[in-house]
Short mmCIF file of C-alpha atoms and ligand atoms in Angstrom, two decimals:
data_model
loop_
_atom_site.label_atom_id
_atom_site.label_comp_id
_atom_site.label_asym_id
_atom_site.label_seq_id
_atom_site.Cartn_x
_atom_site.Cartn_y
_atom_site.Cartn_z
CA MET A 1 0.00 0.00 0.00
CA PRO A 2 1.42 3.46 -0.87
CA SER A 3 2.59 5.53 2.06
CA LEU A 4 5.04 8.41 2.29
CA ASP A 5 6.43 7.30 5.65
CA PRO A 6 9.91 5.74 5.55
CA THR A 7 10.04 1.95 5.63
CA ASP A 8 13.06 2.19 7.89
CA TRP A 9 13.22 5.28 10.11
CA ARG A 10 16.88 4.92 11.00
CA ASP A 11 18.40 6.68 7.98
CA LEU A 12 15.96 9.59 8.13
CA ARG A 13 16.45 9.90 11.88
CA ARG A 14 20.22 10.16 11.37
CA LEU A 15 19.76 12.74 8.60
CA GLY A 16 17.31 14.71 10.75
CA HIS A 17 19.81 14.88 13.60
CA ARG A 18 22.45 16.10 11.18
CA MET A 19 20.13 18.79 9.84
CA LEU A 20 19.47 19.97 13.36
CA ASP A 21 23.18 20.12 14.21
CA ASP A 22 23.95 21.93 10.98
CA MET A 23 21.29 24.56 11.69
CA PHE A 24 22.52 25.07 15.26
CA ASP A 25 26.02 25.63 13.80
CA HIS A 26 24.54 27.98 11.22
CA LEU A 27 22.87 30.07 13.93
CA ALA A 28 25.85 30.02 16.28
CA GLY A 29 28.27 31.08 13.53
CA GLN A 30 26.21 33.93 12.07
CA ALA A 31 28.54 36.77 13.01
CA GLU A 32 31.48 35.12 11.21
CA GLY A 33 30.10 35.07 7.67
CA PRO A 34 29.11 37.88 5.30
CA VAL A 35 25.71 39.45 5.93
CA TRP A 36 24.51 38.51 2.45
CA ARG A 37 25.90 36.95 -0.67
CA LYS A 38 24.32 37.09 -4.08
CA MET A 39 23.32 33.73 -5.48
CA PRO A 40 25.43 33.00 -8.58
CA ALA A 41 23.49 32.66 -11.84
CA ALA A 42 24.80 29.13 -12.38
CA LEU A 43 23.37 27.99 -9.05
CA ARG A 44 20.04 29.70 -9.74
CA ALA A 45 19.89 27.76 -13.00
CA GLU A 46 20.80 24.55 -11.20
CA LEU A 47 17.82 25.02 -8.89
CA GLN A 48 15.43 24.86 -11.83
CA THR A 49 14.53 21.27 -12.74
CA PRO A 50 11.48 19.54 -14.19
CA LEU A 51 8.93 18.20 -11.69
CA PRO A 52 10.64 15.21 -10.02
CA ARG A 53 8.50 12.19 -10.91
CA GLY A 54 10.34 9.45 -9.07
CA PRO A 55 11.72 9.14 -5.55
CA GLY A 56 14.95 10.91 -4.61
CA ASP A 57 17.49 10.30 -1.94
CA ALA A 58 16.78 12.47 1.15
CA ALA A 59 20.49 12.95 1.96
CA ALA A 60 21.17 14.09 -1.63
CA ALA A 61 18.18 16.48 -1.51
CA TYR A 62 19.51 17.90 1.74
CA GLU A 63 22.93 18.37 0.13
CA ARG A 64 21.24 20.42 -2.59
CA PHE A 65 19.66 22.58 0.13
CA ARG A 66 23.06 23.05 1.82
CA ARG A 67 24.77 23.98 -1.42
CA LEU A 68 22.09 25.94 -3.28
CA VAL A 69 19.88 27.52 -0.60
CA LEU A 70 21.53 27.84 2.80
CA PRO A 71 24.41 30.20 1.83
CA TYR A 72 22.17 32.54 -0.17
CA ALA A 73 19.32 33.43 2.22
CA THR A 74 18.24 37.00 3.08
CA GLY A 75 20.89 37.57 5.73
CA ASN A 76 18.53 38.76 8.47
CA LEU A 77 20.03 36.36 11.01
CA HIS A 78 23.27 38.33 10.83
CA PRO A 79 23.95 41.03 13.45
CA ALA A 80 24.81 43.60 10.75
CA PHE A 81 21.53 43.17 8.86
CA MET A 82 19.68 46.48 9.25
CA GLY A 83 17.53 46.63 6.12
CA TRP A 84 13.75 47.01 5.93
CA VAL A 85 12.28 45.70 9.25
CA HIS A 86 13.48 42.12 9.64
CA GLY A 87 13.57 40.09 12.84
CA GLY A 88 16.58 37.90 13.62
CA GLY A 89 14.79 34.72 14.74
CA THR A 90 15.82 32.50 17.64
CA ALA A 91 16.98 28.93 18.08
CA ILE A 92 13.92 28.02 20.13
CA GLY A 93 11.70 29.50 17.42
CA MET A 94 13.43 27.25 14.90
CA LEU A 95 12.78 24.21 17.08
CA ALA A 96 9.14 25.26 17.43
CA GLU A 97 8.85 25.19 13.63
CA LEU A 98 10.12 21.62 13.71
CA LEU A 99 7.56 20.63 16.32
CA ALA A 100 4.74 22.42 14.50
CA GLY A 101 5.69 20.66 11.27
CA GLY A 102 5.67 17.36 13.11
CA LEU A 103 2.16 17.95 14.47
CA ASN A 104 0.89 19.30 11.13
CA ALA A 105 -2.12 20.78 12.93
CA ASN A 106 -4.76 22.77 11.06
CA LEU A 107 -5.82 25.71 13.19
CA GLY A 108 -8.80 26.75 11.09
CA GLY A 109 -11.03 25.18 13.73
CA ARG A 110 -12.16 22.07 15.61
CA ASP A 111 -11.45 21.04 19.18
CA HIS A 112 -7.73 20.53 19.87
CA ALA A 113 -4.84 21.80 21.98
CA PRO A 114 -3.01 23.82 19.28
CA ILE A 115 -6.02 26.19 19.10
CA GLU A 116 -5.82 26.62 22.87
CA VAL A 117 -2.17 27.61 22.41
CA GLU A 118 -3.19 30.25 19.87
CA ARG A 119 -5.88 31.53 22.26
CA GLN A 120 -3.19 31.82 24.93
CA VAL A 121 -0.93 33.76 22.56
CA ILE A 122 -3.78 36.15 21.69
CA GLY A 123 -4.39 36.54 25.44
CA TRP A 124 -0.73 37.45 25.97
CA ALA A 125 -0.87 39.92 23.07
CA ALA A 126 -3.93 41.55 24.64
CA GLU A 127 -2.18 41.71 28.01
CA MET A 128 0.89 43.31 26.42
CA LEU A 129 -1.26 45.93 24.68
CA GLY A 130 -3.45 46.67 27.70
CA PHE A 131 -6.60 45.29 26.04
CA PRO A 132 -9.51 43.94 28.12
CA ALA A 133 -9.90 40.25 29.00
CA THR A 134 -12.66 39.99 26.36
CA ALA A 135 -10.10 40.63 23.58
CA ALA A 136 -10.05 38.33 20.58
CA GLY A 137 -7.87 37.95 17.55
CA VAL A 138 -6.00 35.73 15.14
CA LEU A 139 -2.47 35.09 14.03
CA VAL A 140 -1.91 35.86 10.36
CA THR A 141 0.99 36.02 7.92
CA GLY A 142 1.97 39.57 8.85
CA THR A 143 0.81 43.07 9.64
CA SER A 144 -0.26 43.68 6.02
CA MET A 145 -2.92 41.03 6.54
CA ALA A 146 -3.71 42.23 10.07
CA ASN A 147 -4.28 45.76 8.74
CA LEU A 148 -6.54 44.39 6.01
CA ILE A 149 -8.58 42.67 8.73
CA GLY A 150 -8.70 46.04 10.52
CA VAL A 151 -10.09 47.81 7.43
CA LEU A 152 -12.66 45.05 6.76
CA THR A 153 -13.78 44.96 10.39
CA ALA A 154 -14.12 48.74 10.57
CA ARG A 155 -16.15 48.68 7.34
CA THR A 156 -18.55 46.05 8.73
CA HIS A 157 -18.76 47.95 12.01
CA ARG A 158 -19.91 51.05 10.10
CA LEU A 159 -22.22 49.43 7.52
CA GLY A 160 -23.42 46.31 9.35
CA ALA A 161 -23.00 42.68 8.34
CA GLY A 162 -25.23 43.32 5.29
CA VAL A 163 -22.18 44.77 3.54
CA ARG A 164 -20.96 41.20 3.10
CA ARG A 165 -24.05 40.41 1.01
CA SER A 166 -24.63 43.60 -0.92
CA GLY A 167 -21.35 45.50 -0.87
CA LEU A 168 -20.97 49.17 -0.09
CA GLY A 169 -24.36 50.05 -1.60
CA GLY A 170 -23.22 53.47 -2.77
CA VAL A 171 -22.05 54.64 0.68
CA ARG A 172 -18.98 56.82 0.20
CA LEU A 173 -16.70 55.74 3.02
CA ALA A 174 -13.62 57.70 4.03
CA ALA A 175 -10.61 56.57 6.10
CA TYR A 176 -7.61 58.44 7.50
CA THR A 177 -4.01 57.64 8.18
CA SER A 178 -0.76 59.58 8.29
CA ALA A 179 1.35 60.46 5.28
CA GLY A 180 4.03 58.26 6.87
CA ALA A 181 1.79 55.17 6.96
CA HIS A 182 2.91 51.88 5.42
CA GLY A 183 1.81 51.10 1.87
CA CYS A 184 -0.23 48.13 3.06
CA ILE A 185 -2.91 50.54 4.36
CA PRO A 186 -3.84 51.94 0.91
CA ARG A 187 -3.48 48.41 -0.42
CA ALA A 188 -5.95 47.17 2.20
CA MET A 189 -8.40 49.85 1.02
CA GLU A 190 -7.95 48.59 -2.54
CA ILE A 191 -8.41 44.94 -1.62
CA ALA A 192 -11.46 45.76 0.53
CA GLY A 193 -13.10 47.30 -2.54
CA ILE A 194 -13.33 50.73 -0.91
CA GLY A 195 -10.56 52.14 -3.07
CA ARG A 196 -7.38 53.95 -2.13
CA GLU A 197 -8.87 57.31 -3.09
CA ALA A 198 -11.11 56.99 -0.03
CA LEU A 199 -8.00 57.05 2.19
CA ARG A 200 -6.78 60.47 3.27
CA MET A 201 -3.04 60.64 3.88
CA VAL A 202 -3.00 63.21 6.68
CA PRO A 203 0.15 65.40 6.87
CA CYS A 204 2.68 64.81 9.67
CA ASP A 205 4.48 67.19 12.02
CA ALA A 206 8.27 67.59 12.09
CA ASP A 207 8.60 64.37 14.13
CA GLY A 208 6.64 62.33 11.59
CA ARG A 209 3.47 62.10 13.71
CA MET A 210 0.00 62.53 12.22
CA ARG A 211 -1.23 66.11 12.68
CA LEU A 212 -4.49 65.92 14.61
CA ASP A 213 -5.62 69.37 13.47
CA ALA A 214 -5.21 68.25 9.85
CA LEU A 215 -7.08 65.03 10.65
CA ALA A 216 -9.99 66.97 12.17
CA ASP A 217 -10.09 69.26 9.12
CA ALA A 218 -10.09 66.29 6.72
CA VAL A 219 -12.92 64.53 8.58
CA ALA A 220 -15.00 67.72 8.72
CA ALA A 221 -14.44 68.40 5.00
CA ASP A 222 -15.51 64.85 4.10
CA ARG A 223 -18.64 65.12 6.24
CA ARG A 224 -19.56 68.38 4.53
CA ALA A 225 -19.08 66.65 1.17
CA GLY A 226 -21.51 63.87 2.18
CA LEU A 227 -18.92 61.15 2.80
CA SER A 228 -19.06 58.72 5.69
CA PRO A 229 -15.80 58.76 7.72
CA PHE A 230 -15.42 55.30 9.30
CA LEU A 231 -11.79 54.58 10.22
CA ALA A 232 -8.57 56.20 11.38
CA VAL A 233 -5.34 54.19 11.35
CA GLY A 234 -2.65 55.36 13.74
CA THR A 235 0.92 54.16 13.41
CA ALA A 236 3.18 53.03 16.24
CA GLY A 237 6.53 53.02 14.46
CA THR A 238 6.37 54.35 10.89
CA VAL A 239 8.24 52.27 8.39
CA ASP A 240 10.52 55.06 7.18
CA ILE A 241 11.62 56.70 10.43
CA GLY A 242 9.93 54.86 13.33
CA ALA A 243 7.66 57.76 14.38
CA VAL A 244 4.84 57.02 16.81
CA ASP A 245 1.55 58.89 16.48
CA ASP A 246 -0.02 60.43 19.60
CA LEU A 247 -2.21 57.37 20.09
CA SER A 248 -3.91 58.73 23.18
CA ALA A 249 -5.10 61.91 21.46
CA LEU A 250 -5.93 60.01 18.29
CA GLY A 251 -8.04 57.54 20.26
CA ALA A 252 -9.93 60.36 21.98
CA PHE A 253 -10.55 62.01 18.62
CA CYS A 254 -11.86 58.75 17.11
CA ARG A 255 -14.19 58.16 20.04
CA ASP A 256 -15.67 61.68 19.66
CA ALA A 257 -15.91 61.42 15.89
CA GLY A 258 -17.34 57.88 15.88
CA LEU A 259 -14.42 56.41 13.91
CA TRP A 260 -13.01 52.90 14.33
CA PHE A 261 -9.49 53.36 15.70
CA HIS A 262 -7.01 50.83 14.35
CA VAL A 263 -3.29 50.98 15.13
CA ASP A 264 -0.64 49.67 12.76
CA ALA A 265 1.99 48.72 15.31
CA ALA A 266 3.85 46.33 13.00
CA PHE A 267 7.08 46.50 14.98
CA GLY A 268 6.30 49.22 17.54
CA ALA A 269 3.84 47.10 19.56
CA ILE A 270 6.69 45.09 21.05
CA ALA A 271 8.09 48.29 22.59
CA MET A 272 5.31 47.76 25.16
CA LEU A 273 7.65 45.17 26.68
CA ALA A 274 10.41 47.75 27.24
CA PRO A 275 9.60 49.82 30.36
CA ARG A 276 11.53 52.92 29.18
CA LEU A 277 9.77 52.95 25.80
CA ARG A 278 6.24 51.95 26.77
CA GLY A 279 5.20 55.55 27.46
CA LEU A 280 5.65 56.38 23.76
CA LEU A 281 2.73 54.09 22.95
CA ARG A 282 0.39 55.49 25.60
CA GLY A 283 -3.19 55.05 24.40
CA ILE A 284 -2.64 51.90 22.34
CA GLY A 285 -4.73 49.98 24.86
CA GLN A 286 -7.73 52.18 23.99
CA ALA A 287 -7.66 51.27 20.29
CA ASP A 288 -10.49 49.28 18.71
CA SER A 289 -7.93 47.03 17.07
CA VAL A 290 -4.19 46.61 16.61
CA GLY A 291 -2.13 44.82 13.96
CA PHE A 292 1.46 43.86 14.70
CA ASP A 293 4.11 41.24 14.09
CA PHE A 294 5.83 38.77 16.35
CA HIS A 295 8.29 38.13 13.49
CA LYS A 296 9.89 41.57 13.71
CA TRP A 297 10.94 42.89 17.12
CA ALA A 298 9.76 39.82 19.08
CA GLN A 299 12.30 37.76 17.05
CA VAL A 300 9.86 34.91 16.30
CA PRO A 301 10.73 33.22 12.98
CA TYR A 302 8.67 34.17 9.92
CA ASP A 303 5.79 34.36 9.62
CA ALA A 304 3.84 35.50 12.66
CA GLY A 305 1.55 38.52 12.36
CA CYS A 306 -1.23 39.25 14.83
CA PHE A 307 -4.59 41.04 14.82
CA VAL A 308 -6.26 41.86 18.14
CA THR A 309 -9.56 43.58 18.86
CA ARG A 310 -11.50 44.27 22.04
CA SER A 311 -14.02 41.46 21.62
CA ALA A 312 -14.85 38.71 19.14
CA ALA A 313 -18.17 40.27 18.06
CA PRO A 314 -16.91 42.61 15.28
CA LEU A 315 -14.72 39.85 13.85
CA LEU A 316 -17.58 37.35 13.85
CA ALA A 317 -19.78 39.93 12.12
CA THR A 318 -17.10 40.37 9.47
CA PHE A 319 -15.91 36.81 8.84
CA ALA A 320 -18.07 34.06 10.42
CA GLY A 321 -19.63 31.62 7.97
CA ASP A 322 -22.18 28.82 8.15
CA ALA A 323 -21.09 26.29 5.53
CA ALA A 324 -22.65 22.89 6.21
CA TYR A 325 -19.32 21.10 5.87
CA LEU A 326 -17.95 23.25 8.69
CA ARG A 327 -20.94 22.63 10.97
CA ARG A 328 -20.13 23.08 14.67
CA ASP A 329 -21.30 20.72 17.35
CA SER A 330 -21.47 20.77 21.12
CA ARG A 331 -19.41 17.57 21.33
CA GLY A 332 -16.76 15.68 19.41
CA LEU A 333 -14.03 17.18 17.26
CA ALA A 334 -16.47 19.70 15.73
CA GLY A 335 -16.90 21.43 19.11
CA GLY A 336 -14.40 23.65 20.90
CA GLY A 337 -15.86 27.15 21.01
CA THR A 338 -15.21 29.88 18.45
CA TRP A 339 -13.15 28.64 15.53
CA PRO A 340 -10.34 30.90 14.26
CA CYS A 341 -11.72 30.64 10.70
CA ASP A 342 -14.64 32.77 11.96
CA LEU A 343 -12.27 35.49 13.15
CA GLY A 344 -10.36 36.09 9.93
CA PRO A 345 -10.21 35.29 6.20
CA ASP A 346 -8.20 32.03 6.38
CA LEU A 347 -9.73 28.58 6.68
CA SER A 348 -6.73 26.26 6.76
CA ARG A 349 -4.13 27.76 9.07
CA GLY A 350 -0.80 26.43 10.36
CA PHE A 351 0.41 26.27 13.94
CA ARG A 352 2.14 29.70 13.97
CA ALA A 353 1.19 30.09 17.60
CA LEU A 354 3.64 27.44 18.78
CA LYS A 355 6.77 29.43 17.89
CA VAL A 356 5.35 32.52 19.60
CA TRP A 357 4.32 30.51 22.65
CA LEU A 358 7.70 28.77 22.99
CA THR A 359 9.69 31.96 22.32
CA LEU A 360 7.82 33.79 25.08
CA MET A 361 7.93 30.87 27.52
CA VAL A 362 11.63 30.24 27.02
CA HIS A 363 12.99 33.79 26.80
CA GLY A 364 10.26 35.64 28.68
CA ALA A 365 8.69 38.94 27.67
CA ASP A 366 11.27 40.93 29.67
CA ALA A 367 14.17 39.58 27.61
CA ILE A 368 12.33 40.49 24.40
CA GLY A 369 11.76 43.96 25.87
CA ALA A 370 15.47 44.21 26.71
CA ALA A 371 16.36 43.37 23.09
CA VAL A 372 13.98 46.11 21.94
CA GLN A 373 15.61 48.60 24.30
CA GLN A 374 19.05 47.53 23.07
CA SER A 375 17.99 48.23 19.45
CA CYS A 376 16.88 51.73 20.42
CA ASP A 377 20.09 52.38 22.39
CA LEU A 378 22.12 51.29 19.36
CA ALA A 379 20.04 53.58 17.14
CA GLN A 380 20.94 56.48 19.45
CA ARG A 381 24.62 55.49 19.24
CA LEU A 382 24.39 55.49 15.45
CA ALA A 383 22.62 58.86 15.45
CA MET A 384 25.35 60.34 17.67
CA ARG A 385 28.12 59.03 15.43
CA ILE A 386 26.38 60.51 12.41
CA ASP A 387 25.87 63.86 14.14
CA ASP A 388 29.56 63.90 15.09
CA THR A 389 30.77 63.22 11.52
CA PRO A 390 30.70 66.18 9.09
CA GLU A 391 30.60 63.90 6.02
CA LEU A 392 27.37 62.34 7.29
CA GLU A 393 23.98 63.99 7.56
CA ARG A 394 21.06 62.66 9.58
CA LEU A 395 17.78 63.02 7.68
CA ALA A 396 15.15 62.31 10.37
CA PRO A 397 14.63 62.29 14.12
CA VAL A 398 15.18 58.94 15.87
CA ALA A 399 12.21 57.97 18.03
CA LEU A 400 12.82 54.22 18.21
CA ASN A 401 15.22 52.00 16.25
CA ILE A 402 15.39 53.51 12.75
CA VAL A 403 18.11 55.91 11.63
CA CYS A 404 18.00 57.63 8.22
CA PHE A 405 21.09 59.42 7.02
CA ARG A 406 23.33 59.96 4.03
CA TYR A 407 26.92 60.45 3.01
CA CYS A 408 27.22 64.10 1.98
CA GLY A 409 30.94 64.40 1.30
CA ALA A 410 30.40 64.98 -2.42
CA ALA A 411 29.16 68.12 -4.14
CA THR A 412 26.56 66.51 -6.42
CA GLY A 413 24.80 63.26 -7.23
CA LEU A 414 24.14 62.38 -3.59
CA ASP A 415 21.12 60.17 -4.32
CA ALA A 416 23.01 57.94 -6.75
CA LEU A 417 26.10 57.97 -4.53
CA ASN A 418 24.19 56.83 -1.44
CA ALA A 419 22.30 54.14 -3.36
CA ALA A 420 25.66 52.87 -4.61
CA ILE A 421 27.13 52.90 -1.09
CA VAL A 422 24.26 50.74 0.19
CA ALA A 423 24.60 48.25 -2.68
CA ASP A 424 28.40 48.16 -2.11
CA LEU A 425 27.93 47.38 1.59
CA GLN A 426 25.45 44.62 0.82
CA GLU A 427 27.54 43.07 -1.96
CA ASP A 428 30.71 43.22 0.14
CA GLY A 429 28.83 41.44 2.94
CA ILE A 430 29.77 44.19 5.43
CA ALA A 431 26.32 45.38 6.48
CA ALA A 432 22.82 45.41 5.01
CA PRO A 433 21.00 48.69 5.49
CA SER A 434 18.26 49.55 2.98
CA THR A 435 17.24 52.85 1.39
CA THR A 436 14.21 55.10 1.39
CA VAL A 437 13.36 58.55 0.09
CA LEU A 438 12.68 61.35 2.57
CA GLU A 439 11.51 64.69 1.21
CA GLY A 440 12.91 63.81 -2.17
CA ARG A 441 16.34 62.78 -0.84
CA LEU A 442 17.59 59.22 -0.94
CA ALA A 443 18.44 58.08 2.58
CA ILE A 444 20.49 55.19 3.90
CA ARG A 445 18.07 53.58 6.33
CA ALA A 446 19.28 51.43 9.23
CA ALA A 447 16.47 49.66 11.10
CA ILE A 448 18.05 47.92 14.08
CA VAL A 449 15.76 45.00 14.90
CA ASN A 450 18.02 41.98 15.39
CA HIS A 451 18.76 40.96 19.00
CA ARG A 452 22.30 39.99 17.88
CA THR A 453 23.30 43.49 16.73
CA ARG A 454 26.11 45.00 18.81
CA PRO A 455 27.86 48.42 18.97
CA GLU A 456 30.65 47.12 16.71
CA ASP A 457 28.09 46.35 13.99
CA VAL A 458 26.83 49.92 14.12
CA ASP A 459 30.43 51.18 14.00
CA ARG A 460 31.14 48.89 11.05
CA LEU A 461 28.19 50.43 9.21
CA VAL A 462 29.50 53.96 9.82
CA GLU A 463 33.05 53.07 8.78
CA GLY A 464 31.76 51.19 5.75
CA VAL A 465 29.63 54.12 4.58
CA LEU A 466 32.52 56.55 5.04
CA ALA A 467 35.08 54.36 3.28
CA ARG A 468 32.85 53.67 0.28
CA GLY A 469 31.58 57.24 0.13
CA ARG A 470 35.13 58.61 0.11
CA ALA A 471 36.38 56.08 -2.43
CA ARG A 472 33.49 56.71 -4.82
CA SER A 473 33.77 60.51 -4.44
CA ALA A 474 37.53 60.37 -5.13
CA LEU A 475 36.95 58.24 -8.24
CA ALA A 476 34.34 60.68 -9.55
CA ALA A 477 36.55 63.74 -8.89
C1 LIG B 1 4.66 50.13 9.93
C2 LIG B 1 4.50 48.87 9.15
N1 LIG B 1 3.28 48.43 8.83
C3 LIG B 1 3.09 47.30 8.14
C4 LIG B 1 4.15 46.53 7.72
C5 LIG B 1 3.91 45.28 6.95
O1 LIG B 1 4.16 44.18 7.76
P1 LIG B 1 4.35 42.72 7.14
O2 LIG B 1 5.58 42.81 6.30
O3 LIG B 1 4.50 41.82 8.32
O4 LIG B 1 3.14 42.42 6.33
C6 LIG B 1 5.45 46.95 8.01
C7 LIG B 1 6.63 46.19 7.55
O5 LIG B 1 7.76 46.54 7.75
C8 LIG B 1 5.63 48.14 8.75
O6 LIG B 1 6.87 48.59 9.08
#
């Protein structure tokens, strides 16, 4: 009879132990290798094969992984990776992925322990954010998806569950977020069928925080024009510069104006675990909903996003279904209380909760908070070094862990020069910052997220930028 289990477990067991040892070595030796290396074209080509029809040897397949995949990953495990907003992962998180794969649980619903683990994780998230005990939520791929859930839930809250049957019915909804908001917010408006033109990008103050006077003006203007304002999205940690909106004032405004108040706290939420930073997020606990990631600053391996709201009711109104083949029962496997598939768009869902649960149980929330504080302290160190170096110019204030700056030791062509410096650093394997554009100027952007990053990595970034900036400027002169 066909089965995909091994006939003799001994060989696979031996290979599995080797894989585990190799990955422990890989994690332990991170600081020694380059941050990133480009995958050679020949190896990319080697990866492409026709669909394998017959059986293959597991050890040979693993060798292909070691040769073709392992050396050419993103680099975000490395202490000098500072691009975009990438978490560094942990060894216990890696082991959790192994256990979750072994269980192969489907967390869409039914009555089993893995769902209880996810409920516990949502409970911890609510506790961290200062949400009430009635809070509900789901783990999702990432904050992009959590923010989409926020938009859909706010829409249903405004229009009632009938919107699921008949659509917007000509109601002209309007939503508000800051000009510094992440691109997934307009994308969520597109996907929700409301359209990105219904999202007002409210101007920010000099610190990158949404201007509440401008928000109030925009809402009033839309009301006068016959639109129906339904949602404001605050940001706790903007993607470009890490600015945190005044969540307390924003929440009060939303309550008065009858708007759903969602917070995109993709990485910032985890600053709630750092006592010296928590005050920056004051008011997050009053939000109607929050989207954030465990895979960024909480160092849980990808992917682990989270959506939390104050009670299950608005999520059930937005997502719950009644398909006969998913009928619930009071007993048996079809029991077990509210199923996660009724709280979000996914039906089949993996056991993401396990890696969050194990990471928090093994390291503890305080250690995660200490890593967050360390990132912010390193960002301040980097800012100071930049401010002390005439050839470098800081391009934004540093509220949390993101520092934007540029090499300015050349008379012209600074955008192209700084883009080239970043690519040089990445290709030389020295450090991996990314770039963004602030007020029309290309910035080198260092987002310090990884718990392994140390002062010497920050110093290496500064020295690397200076050396490449000087060399390129001298060549051009
Ligand atoms: C502020 C903010 N919002 C949303 C996102 C999107 O999160 P994800 O990549 O987990 O979907 C990011 C990603 O960096 C972000 O920084």
